[in-house]
Coordinates of C-alpha atoms and ligand atoms in Angstrom, one line a residue:
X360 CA -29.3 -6.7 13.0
X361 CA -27.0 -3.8 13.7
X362 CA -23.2 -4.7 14.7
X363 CA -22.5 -0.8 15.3
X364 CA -25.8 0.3 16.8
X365 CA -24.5 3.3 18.2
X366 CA -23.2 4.9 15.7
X367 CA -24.5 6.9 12.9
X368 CA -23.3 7.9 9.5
X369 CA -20.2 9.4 9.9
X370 CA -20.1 12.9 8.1
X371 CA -17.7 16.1 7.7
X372 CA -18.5 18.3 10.0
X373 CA -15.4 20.8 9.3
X374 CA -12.1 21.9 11.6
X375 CA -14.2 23.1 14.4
X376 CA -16.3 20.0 15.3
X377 CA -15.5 18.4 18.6
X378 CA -17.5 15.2 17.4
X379 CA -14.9 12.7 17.6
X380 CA -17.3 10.5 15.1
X381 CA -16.9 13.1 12.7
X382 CA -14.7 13.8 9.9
X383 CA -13.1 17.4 10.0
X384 CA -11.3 17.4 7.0
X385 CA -12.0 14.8 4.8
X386 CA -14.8 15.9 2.2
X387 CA -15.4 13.5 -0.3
X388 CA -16.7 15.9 -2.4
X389 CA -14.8 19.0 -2.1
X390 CA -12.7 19.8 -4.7
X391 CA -8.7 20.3 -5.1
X392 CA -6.7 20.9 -8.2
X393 CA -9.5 20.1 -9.8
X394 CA -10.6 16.1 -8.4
X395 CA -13.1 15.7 -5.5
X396 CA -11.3 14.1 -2.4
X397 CA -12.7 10.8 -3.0
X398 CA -11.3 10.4 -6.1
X399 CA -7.7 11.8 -4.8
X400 CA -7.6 8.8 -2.4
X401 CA -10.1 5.7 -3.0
X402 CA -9.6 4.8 0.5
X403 CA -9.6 1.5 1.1
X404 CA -10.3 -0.8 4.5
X405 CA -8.0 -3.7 5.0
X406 CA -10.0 -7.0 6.0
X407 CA -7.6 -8.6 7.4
X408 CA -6.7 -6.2 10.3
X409 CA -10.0 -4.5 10.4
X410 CA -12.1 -8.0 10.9
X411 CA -9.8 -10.2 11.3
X412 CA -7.4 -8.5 13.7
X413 CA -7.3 -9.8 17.2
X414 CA -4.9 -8.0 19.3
X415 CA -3.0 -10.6 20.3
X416 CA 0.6 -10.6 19.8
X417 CA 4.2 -13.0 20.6
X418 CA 3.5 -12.2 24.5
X419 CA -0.6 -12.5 24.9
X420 CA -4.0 -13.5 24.1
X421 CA -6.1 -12.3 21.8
X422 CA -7.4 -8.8 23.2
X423 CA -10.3 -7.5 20.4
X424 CA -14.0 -9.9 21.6
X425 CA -16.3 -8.4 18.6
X426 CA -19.5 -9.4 19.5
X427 CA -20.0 -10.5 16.2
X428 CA -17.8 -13.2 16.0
X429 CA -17.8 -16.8 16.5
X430 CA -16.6 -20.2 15.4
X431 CA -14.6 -20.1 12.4
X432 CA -17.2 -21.4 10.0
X433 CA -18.5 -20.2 7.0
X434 CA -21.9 -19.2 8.6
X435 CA -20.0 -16.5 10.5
X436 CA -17.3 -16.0 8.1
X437 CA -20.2 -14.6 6.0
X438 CA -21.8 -12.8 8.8
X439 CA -18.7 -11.0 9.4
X440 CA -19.3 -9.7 5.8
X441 CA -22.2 -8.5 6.7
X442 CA -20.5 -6.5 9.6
X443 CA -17.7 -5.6 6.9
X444 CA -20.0 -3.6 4.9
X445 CA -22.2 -2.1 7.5
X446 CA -18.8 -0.6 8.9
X447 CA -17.6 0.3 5.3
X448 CA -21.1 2.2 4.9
X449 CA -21.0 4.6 8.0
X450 CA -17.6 4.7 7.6
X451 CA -18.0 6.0 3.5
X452 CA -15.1 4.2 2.7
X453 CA -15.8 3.3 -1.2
X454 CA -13.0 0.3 -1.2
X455 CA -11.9 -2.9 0.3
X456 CA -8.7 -5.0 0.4
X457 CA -8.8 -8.8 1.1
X458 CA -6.7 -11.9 0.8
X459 CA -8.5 -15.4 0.5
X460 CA -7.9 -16.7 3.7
X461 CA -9.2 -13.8 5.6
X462 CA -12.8 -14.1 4.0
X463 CA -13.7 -17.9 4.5
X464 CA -12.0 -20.7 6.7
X465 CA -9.6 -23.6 5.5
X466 CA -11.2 -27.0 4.7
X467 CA -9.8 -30.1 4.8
X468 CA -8.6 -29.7 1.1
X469 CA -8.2 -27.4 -1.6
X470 CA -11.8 -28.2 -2.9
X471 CA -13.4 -27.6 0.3
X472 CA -11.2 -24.3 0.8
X473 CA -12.3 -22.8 -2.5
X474 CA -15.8 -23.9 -2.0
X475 CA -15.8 -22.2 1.5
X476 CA -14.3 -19.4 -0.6
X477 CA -17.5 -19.1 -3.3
X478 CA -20.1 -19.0 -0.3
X479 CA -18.6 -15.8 0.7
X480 CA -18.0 -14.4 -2.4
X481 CA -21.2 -14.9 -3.3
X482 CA -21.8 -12.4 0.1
X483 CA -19.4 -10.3 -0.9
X484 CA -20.9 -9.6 -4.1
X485 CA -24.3 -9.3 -2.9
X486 CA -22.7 -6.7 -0.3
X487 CA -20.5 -4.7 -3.2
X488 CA -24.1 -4.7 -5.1
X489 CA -26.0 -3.4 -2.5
X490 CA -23.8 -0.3 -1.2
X491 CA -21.7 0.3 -4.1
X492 CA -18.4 -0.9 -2.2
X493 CA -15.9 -1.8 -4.6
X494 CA -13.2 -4.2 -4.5
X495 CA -9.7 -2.3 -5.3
X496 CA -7.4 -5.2 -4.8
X497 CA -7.8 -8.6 -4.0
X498 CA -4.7 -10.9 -3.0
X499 CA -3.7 -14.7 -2.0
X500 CA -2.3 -15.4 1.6
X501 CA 0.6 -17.1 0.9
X502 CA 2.3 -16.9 4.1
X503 CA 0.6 -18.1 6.9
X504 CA -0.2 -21.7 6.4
X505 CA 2.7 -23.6 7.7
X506 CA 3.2 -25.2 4.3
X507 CA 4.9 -22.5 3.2
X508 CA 7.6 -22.5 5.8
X509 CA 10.1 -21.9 3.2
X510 CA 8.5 -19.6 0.7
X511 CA 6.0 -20.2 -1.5
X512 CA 6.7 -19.5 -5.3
X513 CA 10.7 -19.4 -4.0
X514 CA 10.1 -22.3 -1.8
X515 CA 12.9 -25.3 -2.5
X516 CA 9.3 -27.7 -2.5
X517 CA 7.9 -27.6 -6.3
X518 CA 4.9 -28.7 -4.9
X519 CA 4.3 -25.9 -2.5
X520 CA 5.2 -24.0 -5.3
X521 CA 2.3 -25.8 -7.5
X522 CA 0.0 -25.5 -4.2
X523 CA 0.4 -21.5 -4.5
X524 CA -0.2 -21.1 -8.1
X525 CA -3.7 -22.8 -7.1
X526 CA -4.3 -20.3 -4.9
X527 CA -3.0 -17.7 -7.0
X528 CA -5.6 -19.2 -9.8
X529 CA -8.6 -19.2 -7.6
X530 CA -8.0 -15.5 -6.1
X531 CA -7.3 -14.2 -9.8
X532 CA -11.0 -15.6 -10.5
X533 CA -12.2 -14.2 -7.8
X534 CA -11.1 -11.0 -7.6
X535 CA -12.5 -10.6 -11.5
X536 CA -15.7 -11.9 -10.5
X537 CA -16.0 -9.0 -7.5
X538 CA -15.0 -6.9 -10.6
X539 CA -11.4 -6.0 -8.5
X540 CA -9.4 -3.0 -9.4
X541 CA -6.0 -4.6 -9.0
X542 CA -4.2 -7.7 -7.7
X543 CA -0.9 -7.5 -5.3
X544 CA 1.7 -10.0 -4.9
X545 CA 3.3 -9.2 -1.6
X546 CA 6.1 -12.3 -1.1
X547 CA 5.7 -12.1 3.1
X548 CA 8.3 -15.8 3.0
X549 CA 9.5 -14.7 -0.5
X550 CA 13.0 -14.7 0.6
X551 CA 15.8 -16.4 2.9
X552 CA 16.9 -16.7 6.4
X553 CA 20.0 -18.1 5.3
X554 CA 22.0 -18.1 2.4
X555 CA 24.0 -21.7 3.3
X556 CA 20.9 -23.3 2.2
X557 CA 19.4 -20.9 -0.3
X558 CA 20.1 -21.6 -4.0
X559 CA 19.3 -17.4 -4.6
X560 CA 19.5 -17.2 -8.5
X561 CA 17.1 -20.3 -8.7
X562 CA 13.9 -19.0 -6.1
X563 CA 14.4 -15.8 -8.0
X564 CA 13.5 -17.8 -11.5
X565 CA 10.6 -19.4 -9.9
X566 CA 9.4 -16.3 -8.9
X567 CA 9.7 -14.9 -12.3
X568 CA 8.1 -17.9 -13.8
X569 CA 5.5 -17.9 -10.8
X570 CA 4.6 -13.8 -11.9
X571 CA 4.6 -14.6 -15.5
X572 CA 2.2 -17.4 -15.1
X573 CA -0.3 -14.8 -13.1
X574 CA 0.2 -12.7 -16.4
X575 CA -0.6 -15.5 -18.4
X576 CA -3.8 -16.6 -16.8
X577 CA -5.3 -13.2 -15.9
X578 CA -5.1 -12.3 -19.5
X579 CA -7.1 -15.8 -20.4
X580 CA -9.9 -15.0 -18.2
X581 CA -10.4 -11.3 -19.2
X582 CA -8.9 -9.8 -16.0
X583 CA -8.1 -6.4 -16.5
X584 CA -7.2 -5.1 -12.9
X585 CA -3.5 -3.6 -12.6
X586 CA -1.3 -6.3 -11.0
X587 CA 1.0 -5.0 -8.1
X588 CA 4.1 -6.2 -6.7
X589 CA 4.3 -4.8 -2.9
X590 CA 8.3 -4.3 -1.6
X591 CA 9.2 -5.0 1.7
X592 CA 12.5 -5.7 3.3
X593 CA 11.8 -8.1 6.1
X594 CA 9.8 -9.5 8.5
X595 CA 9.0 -12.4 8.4
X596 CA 11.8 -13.5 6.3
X597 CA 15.8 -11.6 7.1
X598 CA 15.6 -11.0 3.7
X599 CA 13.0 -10.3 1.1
X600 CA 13.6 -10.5 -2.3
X601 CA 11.1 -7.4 -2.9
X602 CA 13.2 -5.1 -0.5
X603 CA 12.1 -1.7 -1.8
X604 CA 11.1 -0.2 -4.7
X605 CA 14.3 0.4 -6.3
X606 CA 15.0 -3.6 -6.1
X607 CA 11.5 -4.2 -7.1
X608 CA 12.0 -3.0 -10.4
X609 CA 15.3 -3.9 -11.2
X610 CA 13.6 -7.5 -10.8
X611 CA 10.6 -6.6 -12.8
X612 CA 13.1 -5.0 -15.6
X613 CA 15.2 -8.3 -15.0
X614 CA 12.6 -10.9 -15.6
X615 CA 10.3 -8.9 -18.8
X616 CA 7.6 -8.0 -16.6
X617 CA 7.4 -4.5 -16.9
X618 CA 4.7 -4.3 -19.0
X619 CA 2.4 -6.0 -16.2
X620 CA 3.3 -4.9 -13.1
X621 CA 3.2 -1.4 -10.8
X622 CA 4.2 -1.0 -7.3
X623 CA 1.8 -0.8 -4.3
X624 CA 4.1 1.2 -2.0
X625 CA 3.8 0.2 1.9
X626 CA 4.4 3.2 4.6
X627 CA 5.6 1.1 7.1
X628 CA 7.5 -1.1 4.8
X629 CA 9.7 2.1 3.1
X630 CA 10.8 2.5 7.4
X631 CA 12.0 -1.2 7.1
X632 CA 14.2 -1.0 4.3
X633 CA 15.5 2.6 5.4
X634 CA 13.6 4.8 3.1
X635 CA 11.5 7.8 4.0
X636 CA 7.4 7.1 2.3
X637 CA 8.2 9.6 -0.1
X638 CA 11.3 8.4 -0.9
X639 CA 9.9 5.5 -2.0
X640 CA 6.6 7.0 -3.7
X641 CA 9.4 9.0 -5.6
X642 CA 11.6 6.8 -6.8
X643 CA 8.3 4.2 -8.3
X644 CA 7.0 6.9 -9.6
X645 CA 9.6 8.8 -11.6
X646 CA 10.5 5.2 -13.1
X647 CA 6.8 4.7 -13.8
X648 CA 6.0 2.2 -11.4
X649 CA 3.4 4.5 -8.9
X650 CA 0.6 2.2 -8.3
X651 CA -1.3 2.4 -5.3
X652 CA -0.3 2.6 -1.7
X653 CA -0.6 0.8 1.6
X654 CA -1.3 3.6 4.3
X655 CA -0.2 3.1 7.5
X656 CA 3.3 3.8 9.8
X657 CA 5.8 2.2 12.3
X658 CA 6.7 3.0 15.7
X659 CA 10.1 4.0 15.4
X660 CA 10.8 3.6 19.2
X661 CA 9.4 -0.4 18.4
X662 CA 11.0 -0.8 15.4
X663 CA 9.1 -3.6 13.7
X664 CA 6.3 -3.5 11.4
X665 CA 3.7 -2.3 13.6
X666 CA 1.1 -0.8 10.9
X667 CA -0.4 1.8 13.0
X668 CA -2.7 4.1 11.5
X669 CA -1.4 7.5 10.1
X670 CA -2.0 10.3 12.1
X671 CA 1.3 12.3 11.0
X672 CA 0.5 15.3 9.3
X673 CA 4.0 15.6 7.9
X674 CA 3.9 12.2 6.6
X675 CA 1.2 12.3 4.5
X676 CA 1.5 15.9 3.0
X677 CA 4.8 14.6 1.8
X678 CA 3.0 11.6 0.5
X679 CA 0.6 14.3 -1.5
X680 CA 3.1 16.2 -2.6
X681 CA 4.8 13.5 -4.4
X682 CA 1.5 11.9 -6.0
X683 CA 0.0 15.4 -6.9
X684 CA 3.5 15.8 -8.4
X685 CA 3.0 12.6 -10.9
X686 CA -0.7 13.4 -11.7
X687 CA -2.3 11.0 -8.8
X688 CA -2.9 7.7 -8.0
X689 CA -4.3 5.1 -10.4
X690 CA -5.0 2.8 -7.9
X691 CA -5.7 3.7 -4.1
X692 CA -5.0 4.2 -0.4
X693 CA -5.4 1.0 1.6
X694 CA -5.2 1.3 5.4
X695 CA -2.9 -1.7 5.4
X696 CA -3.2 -0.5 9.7
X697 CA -4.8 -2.0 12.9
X698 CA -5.9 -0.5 16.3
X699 CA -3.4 -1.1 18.6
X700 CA -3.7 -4.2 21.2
X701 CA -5.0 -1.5 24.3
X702 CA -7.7 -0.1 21.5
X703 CA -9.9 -3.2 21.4
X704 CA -13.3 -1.7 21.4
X705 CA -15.2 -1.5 18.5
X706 CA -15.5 2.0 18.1
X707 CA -11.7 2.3 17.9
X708 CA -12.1 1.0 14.6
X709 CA -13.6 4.1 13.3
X710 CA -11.7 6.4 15.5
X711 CA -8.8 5.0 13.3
X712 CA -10.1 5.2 9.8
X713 CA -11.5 8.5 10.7
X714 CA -8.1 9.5 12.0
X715 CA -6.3 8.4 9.0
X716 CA -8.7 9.7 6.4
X717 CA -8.1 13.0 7.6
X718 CA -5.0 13.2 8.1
X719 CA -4.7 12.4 4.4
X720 CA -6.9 15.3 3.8
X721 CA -5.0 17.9 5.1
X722 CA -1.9 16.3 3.9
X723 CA -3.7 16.6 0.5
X724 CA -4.9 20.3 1.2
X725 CA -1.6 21.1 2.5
X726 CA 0.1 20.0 -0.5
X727 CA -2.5 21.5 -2.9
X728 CA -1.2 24.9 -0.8
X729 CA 2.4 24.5 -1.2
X730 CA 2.0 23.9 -5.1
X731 CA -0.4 26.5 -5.9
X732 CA 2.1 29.0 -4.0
X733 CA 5.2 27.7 -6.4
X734 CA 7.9 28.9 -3.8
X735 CA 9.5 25.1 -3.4
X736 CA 9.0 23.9 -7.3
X737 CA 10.6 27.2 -8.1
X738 CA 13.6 26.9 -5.5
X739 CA 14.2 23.2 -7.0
X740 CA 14.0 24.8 -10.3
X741 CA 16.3 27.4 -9.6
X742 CA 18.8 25.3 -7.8
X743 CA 19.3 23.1 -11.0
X744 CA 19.2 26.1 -13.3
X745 CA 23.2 25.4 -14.4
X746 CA 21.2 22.5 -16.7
X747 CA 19.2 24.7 -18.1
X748 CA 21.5 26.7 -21.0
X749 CA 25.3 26.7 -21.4
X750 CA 27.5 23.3 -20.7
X751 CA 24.4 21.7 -18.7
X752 CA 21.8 22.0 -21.6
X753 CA 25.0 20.6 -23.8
X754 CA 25.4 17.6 -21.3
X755 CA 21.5 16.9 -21.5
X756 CA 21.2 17.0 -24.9
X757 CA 24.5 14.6 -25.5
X758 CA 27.0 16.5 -26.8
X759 CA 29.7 16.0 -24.6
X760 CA 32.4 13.3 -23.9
X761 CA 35.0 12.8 -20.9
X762 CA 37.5 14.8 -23.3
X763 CA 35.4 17.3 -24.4
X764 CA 34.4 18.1 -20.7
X765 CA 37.9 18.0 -19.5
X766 CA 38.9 20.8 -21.8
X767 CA 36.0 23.3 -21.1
X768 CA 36.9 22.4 -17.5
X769 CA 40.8 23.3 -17.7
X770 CA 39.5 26.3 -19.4
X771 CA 37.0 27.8 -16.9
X772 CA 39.3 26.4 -13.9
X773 CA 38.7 25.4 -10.5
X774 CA 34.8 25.4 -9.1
X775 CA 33.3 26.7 -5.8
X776 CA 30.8 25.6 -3.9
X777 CA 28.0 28.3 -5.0
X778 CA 24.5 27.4 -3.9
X779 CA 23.4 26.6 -0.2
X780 CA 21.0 23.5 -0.3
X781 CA 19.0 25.8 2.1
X782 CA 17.5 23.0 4.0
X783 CA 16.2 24.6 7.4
X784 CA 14.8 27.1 5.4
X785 CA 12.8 25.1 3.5
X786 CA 11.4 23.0 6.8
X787 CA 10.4 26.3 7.8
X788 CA 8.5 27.2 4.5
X789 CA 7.0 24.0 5.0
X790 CA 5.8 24.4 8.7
X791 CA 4.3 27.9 7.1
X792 CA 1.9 25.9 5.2
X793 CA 0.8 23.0 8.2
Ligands
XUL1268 C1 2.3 -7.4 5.3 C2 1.5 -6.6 4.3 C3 0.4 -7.4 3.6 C4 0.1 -7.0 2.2 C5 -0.9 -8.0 1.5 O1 3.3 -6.6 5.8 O2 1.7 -5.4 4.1 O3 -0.7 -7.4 4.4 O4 -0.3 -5.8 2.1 O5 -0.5 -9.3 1.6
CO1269 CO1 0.6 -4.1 2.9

């Protein structure tokens, strides 16, 4: 059984192809600054919008019929799998994403949910065994179910508190057994509406204590994937406690969790809190907290998290330059992105990936060009070049006080404005390489 019988094995086919099932600049193998593609990006499919998106949204039904789906029962939960992998395999997409709910149906309990949850796994395995498909993160939905209308470890209910570490548990397990890469904690209610009911300093401890207890139990069972904590501003909460990066970290450095924890940056979530993507990508990864990231962008016209696939060439060689700037990406990019609610064919699906894959590529190649030329690493070198000997290198190296600063100052006297920042210039030297 074939859920995509009409189409092959997509391959590079190079800048001039007109096959629209083709990729025309992503090369897993080719080679630049010295790492095949592949291993520049580990792309990564999200399950939950790729199979389990349905187009519908707060004004209409559900838009996306696959053909291959059907009740929500464990019999076609793991025939969806099935579909997963074929569509991974054409696709040559090496890595997944999934949270726990997306992968098996809700029983009537805990014992049934997680037992609905090993039947598929045990799929899933059997899949990652047979194509090679690796799991790079797995996560816990703690969002959706209405129990956790207020939050979940921040919720003012301990026991939906103690409800989402069991989730939490079970997902660590199993993202171990499917040999995962990583594990994110994105808090989608992990925040507040309202501040005349929320008690802010306390949800913040439980979170703490919520992370720490992940810490604690991934390193009794031997899991060694790199935990991720995934900022957003809003949506569906007014506020979220993991607004950006910056915020992000000054929690983890806050709570003694830095040891455990990277970031895995969101596209459309740095638009939320105001940030461009490589702001954000920047400011993890100077700190040290440059993870992995979740590929996708907004509509700015729209204005909410929309999660559309990338397609912006400018986007995502900034997003190269930055990573090739820190040495790469331990973890991956996950197309955290859905076909839109008009694209509801199944062959929009790969149109999608495809489309996203390379632009990534030629974001990446782009980059690659830029560097290799020098001209912006050497303006930004030149334009800080007053640190590099005289009164800067004596500021750098700690040698100076308010006092001693003030005196060289009265010395010299007054200061003008002596460099240009040069900034349409450098858009054009950019636009000379795209
Ligand atoms: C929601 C979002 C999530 C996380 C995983 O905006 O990005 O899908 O990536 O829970
Ligand atoms: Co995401």
């Amino acid at each position: 059984m074939t859920a995509f019988p009409e189409i092959e094995k997509i391959r590079y086919e190079g800048p001039d192809s007109r096959n629209p099932l083709a990729f025309r600049y992503y090369n897993p193998d080719e080679v630049v600054e010295g790492k095949p593609m592949r291993e520049h990006f580990r792309f990564s499919v999200a399950y939950w919008h790729t199979f389990r998106g349905t187009g519908s949204d707060p004004f209409g039904a559900p838009t996306m019929i696959r053909p291959w789906e059907g009740a929500d029962t464990v019999e076609n939960a793991i025939n969806r799998v099935r579909v997963a992998f074929e569509f991974m395999e054409k696709l040559g997409v090496e890595y997944y994403c999934f949270h726990d709910r997306d992968v098996a149906p809700e029983g009537k309990t805990l014992a049934e949910t997680n037992r609905n949850l090993d039947a598929v796994v045990k799929v899933l395995k059997e899949e990652q065994e047979r194509t090679g498909i690796k799991l790079l993160w797995g996560t816990a939905n703690l969002f959706s179910n209405p129990r956790y209308v207020h939050g979940a470890a921040t919720s003012c209910n301990a026991d939906v508190f103690a409800y989402a570490a069991a989730q939490v548990k079970k997902m660590l397990e199993v993202t171990h057994e499917l040999g995962g890469q990583g594990y994110v904690f994105w808090g989608g209610r992990e925040g507040y509406q309202n501040l005349y009911n929320t008690d802010m300093k306390r949800e913040l401890d439980h979170l703490a204590a919520f992370l720490h207890m992940a810490v604690d139990y991934k390193k009794k069972i031997g899991f060694e994937g790199q935990f991720y904590i995934e900022p957003k501003p809003k949506e569906p909460t007014k506020h979220q406690y993991d607004s950006d990066a910056a915020a992000c970290i000054n929690f983890l450095r806050a709570y003694d969790l830095t040891d455990d924890f990277k970031l895995n940056i969101e596209t459309n979530h740095a638009t939320l809190a105001g940030h461009e993507m490589m702001h954000e990508i920047e400011y993890a990864a100077h700190q040290g907290f440059l993870g992995s990231i979740d590929a996708n962008t907004g509509d700015l016209l729209l204005g909410w998290d929309t999660d559309q696939f990338p397609t912006n060439i400018y986007l995502t060689t900034q997003c190269m330059l930055v990573i090739l700037k820190y040495g790469g990406l331990a973890g991956g990019i996950n197309f955290d992105a859905k076909v839109r609610r008009e694209s509801f064919e199944p062959v929009d699906l790969f149109h999608a990936h495809i489309g996203g894959m390379d632009a990534f590529a030629r974001g990446l190649k782009i980059a690659a060009a830029i560097r290799a030329d020098g001209v912006l690493d050497q303006f930004v070198k030149e334009r800080y070049s007053s640190w590099d000997t005289g009164i800067g290198a004596e500021i750098e190296a700690g040698k100076h006080t308010l006092e001693s600063l003030a005196q060289y100052i009265m010395e010299k006297g007054d200061i003008e404005p002596n460099r240009s920042g040069r900034q349409e210039y450098l858009e054009n030297l950019i636009n000379m390489y795209l």
